Structure formats: structure tokens, C-alpha cells
Tab-separated table of C-alpha atoms and ligand atoms in Angstrom:
chain	number	residue	atom	x	y	z
G	1	MET	CA	116.444	113.634	126.016
G	2	THR	CA	115.803	109.943	126.631
G	3	GLY	CA	113.249	108.188	128.814
G	4	VAL	CA	109.598	107.378	129.059
G	5	ALA	CA	106.569	109.621	128.775
G	6	ILE	CA	103.086	108.165	128.887
G	7	ALA	CA	99.925	110.097	128.194
G	8	SER	CA	96.437	108.680	128.573
G	9	TYR	CA	93.511	109.999	126.587
G	10	LEU	CA	91.053	107.394	127.814
G	11	SER	CA	88.748	108.626	130.519
G	12	GLU	CA	85.220	108.263	131.816
G	13	ALA	CA	84.259	109.340	128.334
G	14	ASP	CA	85.452	105.939	127.178
G	15	GLU	CA	83.130	104.066	129.462
G	16	ARG	CA	80.495	106.048	127.637
G	17	ILE	CA	81.898	104.816	124.352
G	18	LEU	CA	81.482	101.185	125.422
G	19	ALA	CA	78.018	102.191	126.640
G	20	ASN	CA	77.230	103.892	123.325
G	21	ASP	CA	78.511	100.928	121.335
G	22	VAL	CA	76.425	98.533	123.451
G	23	LEU	CA	73.351	100.755	123.256
G	24	ASP	CA	73.698	101.104	119.515
G	25	GLY	CA	75.002	97.632	118.653
G	26	LEU	CA	72.656	95.554	120.800
G	27	THR	CA	69.474	97.355	119.767
G	28	ARG	CA	70.017	96.868	116.023
G	29	PRO	CA	68.032	94.197	114.168
G	30	PHE	CA	71.368	92.443	113.573
G	31	LYS	CA	73.411	92.715	116.782
G	32	GLU	CA	77.035	93.786	116.507
G	33	LEU	CA	79.861	95.183	118.662
G	34	PRO	CA	83.289	96.526	117.616
G	35	PRO	CA	86.306	94.314	118.444
G	36	LYS	CA	88.280	96.964	120.333
G	37	HIS	CA	86.320	96.135	123.498
G	38	PHE	CA	87.905	92.657	123.672
G	39	TYR	CA	91.115	94.084	125.035
G	40	ASP	CA	90.834	94.466	128.802
G	41	ALA	CA	93.725	92.873	130.760
G	42	ARG	CA	92.227	89.366	130.353
G	43	GLY	CA	91.464	89.909	126.662
G	44	SER	CA	95.022	91.101	125.985
G	45	GLU	CA	96.372	88.031	127.809
G	46	LEU	CA	94.150	85.723	125.763
G	47	PHE	CA	95.237	87.405	122.544
G	48	GLU	CA	98.863	86.708	123.475
G	49	GLN	CA	97.936	83.036	123.894
G	50	ILE	CA	96.193	83.052	120.513
G	51	CYS	CA	99.409	84.300	118.895
G	52	GLU	CA	101.169	81.142	120.135
G	53	LEU	CA	98.560	78.684	118.799
G	54	PRO	CA	99.584	76.304	116.008
G	55	GLU	CA	96.530	77.307	113.924
G	56	TYR	CA	97.151	81.051	114.270
G	57	TYR	CA	99.604	81.618	111.411
G	58	PRO	CA	99.378	85.485	111.119
G	59	THR	CA	101.623	86.440	114.049
G	60	ARG	CA	104.557	84.166	113.310
G	61	THR	CA	104.295	84.750	109.559
G	62	GLU	CA	104.290	88.527	109.923
G	63	ALA	CA	107.172	88.370	112.405
G	64	GLY	CA	109.087	86.192	109.920
G	65	ILE	CA	108.575	88.717	107.086
G	66	LEU	CA	109.665	91.533	109.388
G	67	GLY	CA	112.738	89.534	110.399
G	68	ASP	CA	113.660	89.056	106.741
G	69	TRP	CA	113.051	92.647	105.645
G	70	ALA	CA	113.461	94.984	108.628
G	71	ASP	CA	116.997	96.029	107.682
G	72	GLU	CA	115.908	96.723	104.117
G	73	ILE	CA	112.859	98.702	105.287
G	74	VAL	CA	114.990	100.818	107.611
G	75	ALA	CA	117.684	101.345	104.952
G	76	ARG	CA	115.026	102.319	102.401
G	77	THR	CA	113.214	104.780	104.657
G	78	GLY	CA	116.095	105.996	106.833
G	79	ALA	CA	113.600	105.740	109.707
G	80	GLY	CA	114.686	106.481	113.276
G	81	GLU	CA	111.192	106.638	114.762
G	82	LEU	CA	108.451	104.042	114.946
G	83	VAL	CA	104.853	105.006	115.677
G	84	GLU	CA	102.877	101.818	116.239
G	85	LEU	CA	99.084	101.812	116.398
G	86	GLY	CA	97.558	98.917	118.347
G	87	SER	CA	101.052	98.104	119.604
G	88	GLY	CA	100.063	95.349	122.088
G	89	THR	CA	103.158	93.705	123.578
G	90	ALA	CA	105.470	95.495	121.100
G	91	ASP	CA	107.094	92.166	120.151
G	92	LYS	CA	107.106	93.008	116.452
G	93	ALA	CA	108.240	96.553	117.186
G	94	ARG	CA	111.427	95.093	118.630
G	95	ILE	CA	112.309	93.611	115.231
G	96	LEU	CA	112.139	97.087	113.676
G	97	LEU	CA	113.803	98.814	116.631
G	98	ASP	CA	116.680	96.296	116.395
G	99	ALA	CA	117.100	97.155	112.715
G	100	MET	CA	117.087	100.909	113.493
G	101	ALA	CA	119.673	100.315	116.238
G	102	ARG	CA	121.857	98.371	113.785
G	103	ALA	CA	121.531	101.211	111.250
G	104	GLY	CA	122.389	103.769	113.950
G	105	THR	CA	119.173	105.754	113.344
G	106	LEU	CA	117.097	104.700	116.394
G	107	ARG	CA	115.591	107.612	118.350
G	108	ARG	CA	112.008	107.165	119.436
G	109	TYR	CA	109.171	104.668	119.732
G	110	VAL	CA	105.564	105.836	120.030
G	111	PRO	CA	103.211	102.945	120.962
G	112	LEU	CA	99.480	103.730	120.907
G	113	ASP	CA	96.971	101.239	122.277
G	114	VAL	CA	93.698	101.125	124.200
G	115	ALA	CA	95.249	98.468	126.461
G	116	GLU	CA	96.672	100.693	129.182
G	117	ARG	CA	98.911	98.173	130.914
G	118	MET	CA	100.433	96.970	127.651
G	119	VAL	CA	101.554	100.489	126.742
G	120	ALA	CA	102.980	101.214	130.196
G	121	ASP	CA	104.743	97.845	130.592
G	122	SER	CA	106.240	97.746	127.115
G	123	ALA	CA	107.414	101.381	127.369
G	124	ARG	CA	109.308	100.687	130.591
G	125	GLN	CA	110.855	97.485	129.268
G	126	LEU	CA	111.960	99.041	125.988
G	127	VAL	CA	113.888	101.967	127.481
G	128	GLU	CA	115.808	99.386	129.507
G	129	GLU	CA	116.486	97.302	126.423
G	130	TYR	CA	117.600	100.044	124.010
G	131	ASP	CA	120.278	102.530	124.904
G	132	GLY	CA	119.180	106.112	124.425
G	133	LEU	CA	115.675	105.203	123.199
G	134	GLU	CA	112.913	107.672	123.930
G	135	VAL	CA	109.433	106.154	124.366
G	136	HIS	CA	106.323	108.291	124.178
G	137	GLY	CA	103.402	105.993	125.002
G	138	VAL	CA	99.889	107.020	124.066
G	139	ILE	CA	97.010	105.259	125.793
G	140	GLY	CA	94.164	105.945	123.451
G	141	ASP	CA	91.972	104.925	120.560
G	142	PHE	CA	93.554	105.167	117.137
G	143	GLU	CA	90.176	106.042	115.649
G	144	ARG	CA	89.978	109.163	117.818
G	145	HIS	CA	93.364	110.108	119.211
G	146	LEU	CA	95.812	110.242	116.316
G	147	ASP	CA	96.179	113.986	116.864
G	148	HIS	CA	97.938	113.137	120.165
G	149	VAL	CA	100.790	111.402	118.350
G	150	PRO	CA	103.721	113.804	118.830
G	151	ASP	CA	105.322	115.489	115.797
G	152	THR	CA	108.734	114.276	114.697
G	153	ASP	CA	111.869	116.347	115.046
G	154	GLY	CA	112.479	115.729	111.341
G	155	THR	CA	113.713	112.147	111.801
G	156	PRO	CA	111.969	110.026	109.147
G	157	ARG	CA	109.390	107.794	110.728
G	158	ILE	CA	107.447	104.636	110.091
G	159	VAL	CA	103.805	104.591	111.168
G	160	ALA	CA	102.890	100.930	111.599
G	161	LEU	CA	99.601	99.086	111.966
G	162	LEU	CA	100.490	95.405	112.210
G	163	GLY	CA	98.761	92.129	113.031
G	164	GLY	CA	96.157	92.521	110.287
G	165	THR	CA	94.265	94.952	112.575
G	166	VAL	CA	93.314	97.132	109.568
G	167	GLY	CA	91.125	94.217	108.431
G	168	ASN	CA	88.906	94.657	111.504
G	169	PHE	CA	87.236	97.639	109.854
G	170	PRO	CA	84.620	97.528	107.099
G	171	PRO	CA	85.771	99.075	103.806
G	172	GLY	CA	84.560	102.655	104.345
G	173	THR	CA	85.871	102.969	107.904
G	174	ARG	CA	89.115	101.277	106.838
G	175	ARG	CA	89.724	103.896	104.159
G	176	THR	CA	88.977	106.687	106.623
G	177	LEU	CA	91.456	105.176	109.089
G	178	LEU	CA	94.119	104.903	106.368
G	179	ARG	CA	93.470	108.518	105.332
G	180	ASN	CA	93.804	109.639	108.966
G	181	MET	CA	97.017	107.650	109.319
G	182	GLY	CA	98.260	109.474	106.228
G	183	THR	CA	98.032	112.754	108.149
G	184	LEU	CA	100.855	111.476	110.384
G	185	LEU	CA	103.143	111.137	107.373
G	186	GLY	CA	105.489	113.832	106.156
G	187	ARG	CA	107.251	113.587	102.782
G	188	ASP	CA	109.931	111.234	104.120
G	189	ASP	CA	107.681	109.146	106.377
G	190	ARG	CA	106.110	105.847	105.462
G	191	LEU	CA	103.181	103.702	106.513
G	192	LEU	CA	103.912	100.019	107.255
G	193	LEU	CA	100.776	97.922	107.156
G	194	GLY	CA	100.332	94.229	107.990
G	195	THR	CA	97.538	92.524	106.053
G	196	ASP	CA	96.377	88.935	106.097
G	197	LEU	CA	95.941	87.562	102.565
G	198	VAL	CA	93.115	85.675	100.862
G	199	LYS	CA	93.793	81.925	100.995
G	200	ASP	CA	92.116	78.558	101.542
G	201	PRO	CA	89.107	79.352	103.778
G	202	ALA	CA	89.780	76.223	105.878
G	203	VAL	CA	93.163	77.639	106.923
G	204	ILE	CA	91.570	80.976	107.843
G	205	GLU	CA	88.681	79.414	109.747
G	206	ALA	CA	91.015	77.177	111.775
G	207	ALA	CA	92.997	80.275	112.811
G	208	TYR	CA	89.831	81.780	114.310
G	209	ASP	CA	88.461	78.584	115.836
G	210	ASP	CA	91.379	76.759	117.434
G	211	ARG	CA	91.059	73.288	118.909
G	212	ALA	CA	92.126	74.411	122.380
G	213	GLY	CA	89.228	76.877	122.540
G	214	VAL	CA	91.334	79.948	123.328
G	215	THR	CA	89.725	82.048	120.588
G	216	ALA	CA	86.300	81.028	121.882
G	217	GLU	CA	87.267	82.254	125.345
G	218	PHE	CA	88.675	85.470	123.868
G	219	ASN	CA	85.369	86.010	122.029
G	220	ARG	CA	83.249	85.378	125.149
G	221	ASN	CA	85.498	87.698	127.152
G	222	LEU	CA	83.606	90.549	125.506
G	223	LEU	CA	80.544	89.537	127.518
G	224	HIS	CA	82.579	89.587	130.751
G	225	VAL	CA	83.788	93.112	129.854
G	226	ILE	CA	80.190	94.297	129.428
G	227	ASN	CA	79.119	92.575	132.666
G	228	ARG	CA	81.893	94.274	134.624
G	229	GLU	CA	81.888	97.710	132.989
G	230	LEU	CA	78.151	98.166	132.526
G	231	GLY	CA	76.654	96.003	135.286
G	232	ALA	CA	75.216	93.458	132.849
G	233	ASN	CA	74.300	89.837	133.530
G	234	PHE	CA	75.335	87.912	130.425
G	235	VAL	CA	75.863	84.211	131.177
G	236	ALA	CA	78.880	83.800	128.917
G	237	ASP	CA	78.628	79.995	128.774
G	238	GLN	CA	75.219	80.356	127.202
G	239	PHE	CA	76.860	81.768	124.058
G	240	GLU	CA	78.845	79.655	121.631
G	241	HIS	CA	81.754	80.847	119.544
G	242	VAL	CA	81.193	80.930	115.784
G	243	ALA	CA	83.830	81.692	113.122
G	244	PHE	CA	83.350	81.455	109.352
G	245	PHE	CA	84.796	82.871	106.163
G	246	ASP	CA	82.416	85.092	104.200
G	247	ASP	CA	83.456	84.606	100.590
G	248	LYS	CA	81.410	87.513	99.240
G	249	HIS	CA	83.075	90.064	101.517
G	250	GLN	CA	86.377	88.183	101.714
G	251	TRP	CA	86.485	88.439	105.472
G	252	VAL	CA	86.285	86.091	108.425
G	253	GLU	CA	83.601	86.797	111.011
G	254	MET	CA	83.458	85.922	114.675
G	255	ARG	CA	80.068	85.792	116.295
G	256	LEU	CA	78.541	84.700	119.591
G	257	ARG	CA	75.423	82.556	119.213
G	258	ALA	CA	72.837	82.335	122.004
G	259	LEU	CA	72.291	78.661	122.837
G	260	ALA	CA	68.835	79.422	124.233
G	261	ALA	CA	66.483	82.400	124.305
G	262	CYS	CA	67.526	84.815	127.059
G	263	SER	CA	66.981	88.325	128.449
G	264	VAL	CA	70.075	90.223	129.468
G	265	GLU	CA	69.877	93.183	131.841
G	266	ILE	CA	72.425	95.937	131.212
G	267	GLY	CA	72.146	97.588	134.610
G	268	ASP	CA	74.023	100.832	133.944
G	269	LEU	CA	72.013	101.501	130.798
G	270	GLY	CA	68.674	100.510	132.319
G	271	MET	CA	67.962	98.291	129.351
G	272	THR	CA	67.062	94.689	128.648
G	273	VAL	CA	68.335	92.945	125.551
G	274	GLU	CA	66.479	89.921	124.222
G	275	PHE	CA	68.213	87.113	122.359
G	276	GLU	CA	66.265	84.446	120.516
G	277	ALA	CA	67.627	80.886	120.580
G	278	GLY	CA	70.317	80.712	117.910
G	279	GLU	CA	70.524	84.501	117.489
G	280	GLU	CA	74.015	85.770	116.758
G	281	LEU	CA	75.991	88.810	117.819
G	282	ARG	CA	78.832	89.763	115.454
G	283	THR	CA	81.976	90.630	117.415
G	284	GLU	CA	84.679	90.888	114.748
G	285	ILE	CA	85.315	90.952	111.052
G	286	SER	CA	88.829	90.426	109.767
G	287	ALA	CA	89.210	91.210	106.081
G	288	LYS	CA	91.647	89.251	103.950
G	289	PHE	CA	93.412	91.098	101.165
G	290	THR	CA	94.884	90.758	97.734
G	291	ARG	CA	97.508	93.259	96.614
G	292	GLU	CA	94.982	94.798	94.199
G	293	ARG	CA	92.381	95.241	96.912
G	294	LEU	CA	94.847	96.956	99.193
G	295	GLU	CA	96.115	99.196	96.396
G	296	ALA	CA	92.538	100.334	95.793
G	297	ASP	CA	92.143	101.140	99.513
G	298	TYR	CA	95.414	103.068	99.517
G	299	ARG	CA	94.411	105.080	96.451
G	300	ALA	CA	91.046	105.948	98.006
G	301	ALA	CA	92.912	107.140	101.124
G	302	GLY	CA	95.376	109.365	99.215
G	303	LEU	CA	98.240	106.903	99.713
G	304	ALA	CA	100.365	104.928	97.273
G	305	LEU	CA	101.800	101.440	97.695
G	306	GLU	CA	105.585	101.454	97.275
G	307	HIS	CA	106.782	98.032	98.386
G	308	TRP	CA	105.151	94.695	99.054
G	309	TYR	CA	106.789	92.050	101.229
G	310	THR	CA	105.351	88.585	101.692
G	311	ASP	CA	106.297	85.078	102.887
G	312	GLU	CA	106.942	82.272	100.412
G	313	ASP	CA	103.457	80.788	100.921
G	314	GLU	CA	101.867	84.225	100.484
G	315	LEU	CA	99.899	83.907	103.703
G	316	PHE	CA	100.495	87.445	104.933
G	317	ALA	CA	101.901	90.693	103.552
G	318	LEU	CA	103.583	93.807	104.817
G	319	SER	CA	103.382	96.868	102.652
G	320	LEU	CA	105.142	100.170	102.677
G	321	ALA	CA	103.124	103.136	101.485
G	322	GLY	CA	103.580	106.893	101.282
G	323	ARG	CA	101.340	109.856	100.687
G	324	GLU	CA	100.417	110.123	97.042
G	325	GLY	CA	103.021	112.254	95.312
G	326	ALA	CA	105.632	111.808	98.074
G	327	GLN	CA	109.041	110.975	96.646
G	328	SER	CA	110.088	107.357	96.957
G	329	PRO	CA	112.834	107.252	99.589
G	330	ALA	CA	116.295	106.302	98.361
G	331	GLY	CA	117.428	102.749	98.907
W	401	SAM	C1	95.081	92.030	116.901
W	401	SAM	S1	95.968	92.851	118.201
W	401	SAM	C2	97.541	93.141	117.404
W	401	SAM	C3	98.655	93.428	118.385
W	401	SAM	C4	100.034	93.615	117.768
W	401	SAM	N1	100.093	94.849	116.985
W	401	SAM	C5	100.390	92.441	116.898
W	401	SAM	O1	100.571	92.655	115.714
W	401	SAM	O2	100.486	91.340	117.405
W	401	SAM	C6	95.200	94.399	118.180
W	401	SAM	C7	95.786	95.414	119.140
W	401	SAM	O3	95.217	96.664	118.794
W	401	SAM	C8	94.648	97.258	119.953
W	401	SAM	N2	93.477	97.997	119.481
W	401	SAM	C9	92.359	97.503	118.882
W	401	SAM	N3	91.539	98.502	118.541
W	401	SAM	C10	92.140	99.654	118.930
W	401	SAM	C11	91.789	101.027	118.839
W	401	SAM	N4	90.648	101.415	118.270
W	401	SAM	N5	92.660	101.945	119.330
W	401	SAM	C12	93.836	101.565	119.904
W	401	SAM	N6	94.224	100.275	120.029
W	401	SAM	C13	93.380	99.332	119.537
W	401	SAM	C14	94.329	96.126	120.899
W	401	SAM	O4	94.339	96.558	122.248
W	401	SAM	C15	95.464	95.139	120.594
W	401	SAM	O5	96.606	95.373	121.394
């Protein structure tokens, strides 16, 4: 059977999750919110613009590596199905789907993202673009809804998390996510992970603080999301965008810094949050990896690195991993 099926697992419960994250994150001594709340329709649009910026090397570098190696990855794994977590516009998926089509193995694409419109739009476009492709879109949170990813019919699959998204999680949560992703892998299935690599901090910082100010707008969009979804009254312009590389943790951080002391009412939660002048709210971490660091994460998650693909400047890497003890696929 070919065609599109879309299932949504986000509901009112998810408004509560934003509420819980705000309640928890904005009442801590050091304020912090998880980056998944950036991605409403406006946030997704801004992220697309970020991907086009001259300073933002990860997207084009990862796409270049995929372009160079997609045929080899498909030949090695025999994959006919792609499950993509945090699929966004599915631009990179197309590179893999093209390779599967060339190999004659292409059967199904399963995009999973919290951005509802992205999943629906890309699913409809892709069935038009690829003859006989089945798309099973999952609108959901990959930290909570992996059990809604459909089983395979035995076709080997690739479970992908691209764009360096795995770096948005601190080490413990990251290993839990990788372990959970491992549950989607049978003996012949493989994980394909995109990771940004450790490099000159100035290059990293420029990628998260572009001259045109798009990343700053993306960062402040989080405040607009909270205003709209939870009846808050953040004045977004009163917060400045901050991005810096933390050498100790080997990650880049984005924060929003209050330009002046302010009180913010979060109407739906009946709470007031106080910011001192200069106080910062952390909105994202994005860890940068070495091969050794990633191997350690894989091992802790019951996975094993099998292949490592990188660009000639070693800016970004894609890695193929399987469950520990799974046989290396022929190729
Ligand atoms: C950095 S973008 C990467 C998009 C695309 N994969 C790429 O490589 O360009 C992160 C994507 O993951 C999605 N996302 C972030 N956190 C998520 C979560 N917890 N569950 C599902 N999707 C999530 C966002 O909506 C966004 O589309």
C-alpha cells in the first residue's frame, strides 16, 4: 500500500508540558528552558533561514557529507525505510530517499517532529515526489513518543537524528535518548546520527550569533511562544541574545539576557517571574563532539559505532551505529 498516514500524539497534554517546563525552568535559581519549544510555525521558519546563513556551516556541511556517502550508506545497510526524528523540512531525508530509490530498495519514510505543519507538508510533498513511497508521519515528541514509530515489515531501516540535534541534550539525557533510539533497531537496522564537531570556538560562536540577527530572533521567539501559549507578557525586545562556547563542557550555549530588571506575568500559570538586570535564561545547549566522546556515549547506550563519515575540514560528522552485538551489515 502506498500513500500518506499522519498520526498526532500532541494534545492538550502538551500545552501542559510547556507549562510544566516554564513552571519548573523559570522558578529555578538558574533559569532554563528546553529548546524544543522554539519550534512553532514562526520558529521553524526562522530555523530554515538560519540554515541558509553564511555563518551556519552545520546544515550545508552535513548535507554535503550525506551527498557524498548516501549511496554507500544505503548499499551497506540495504535500507529501504528511513525513520527520521526531528525531521523538519525533510531536505536531508531526500538525499537518503534518492539513494534508496537508486538502489531500488525505497519503501517507507517515517518523519517524527513536534512541528505539526512540517510533518504534514513534507509528507504530502514526498509521496508526490517518489513513486510508490509510503509516508507515515508522526507528530510527536521523540523523548516521549518513540513507541508510536511503526514496526518495519522486515525491510532494513535507518533511524536518523540529523542536524546535530542530539547535542541539544545534556550527557545523561543524551545517553537515555540514544538508548531509547536503540529500541527501534532490529539486528539489520542502523542508527544514523549527525554530530557537530569540536573546532575553533570563534567558528562555532559565529554560527550561533549571525550578523543578520536571525539567530537572535529565533532565540527571542521562545518568549513569543510563551506569551501566546501561556498568556504571558514578556517584552521580547528587553532580552538580548547571548551565544558563547563553554570550553569545559564542550558545548555552545544560547541564553536570553534581561536588559533591565523586570517582572513577567505568566497569566495561565498565575505566576510572576522576576528577572534582575543582566540575569540570563538558558535556552539551548549544543554539544560539540569528538569521535571518542561519541563512542563513549554509544557504548553507554548499548550501541556501537560502525562507520564515521566526515567532511575534509572535519567540521561535522555522520556516524552509523548498531546495537551492541548486532552483525555489521554486508557492504
Ligand atoms: C535543529 S532542527 C533540525 C532539523 C533537520 N533535521 C535538519 O537536520 O536540518 C531540530 C528539529 O527537531 C525538532 N525537534 C526538536 N525537539 C524535538 C522533540 N523533542 N521531539 C520531536 N521533534 C523535535 C524541531 O521541531 C526541528 O524540526
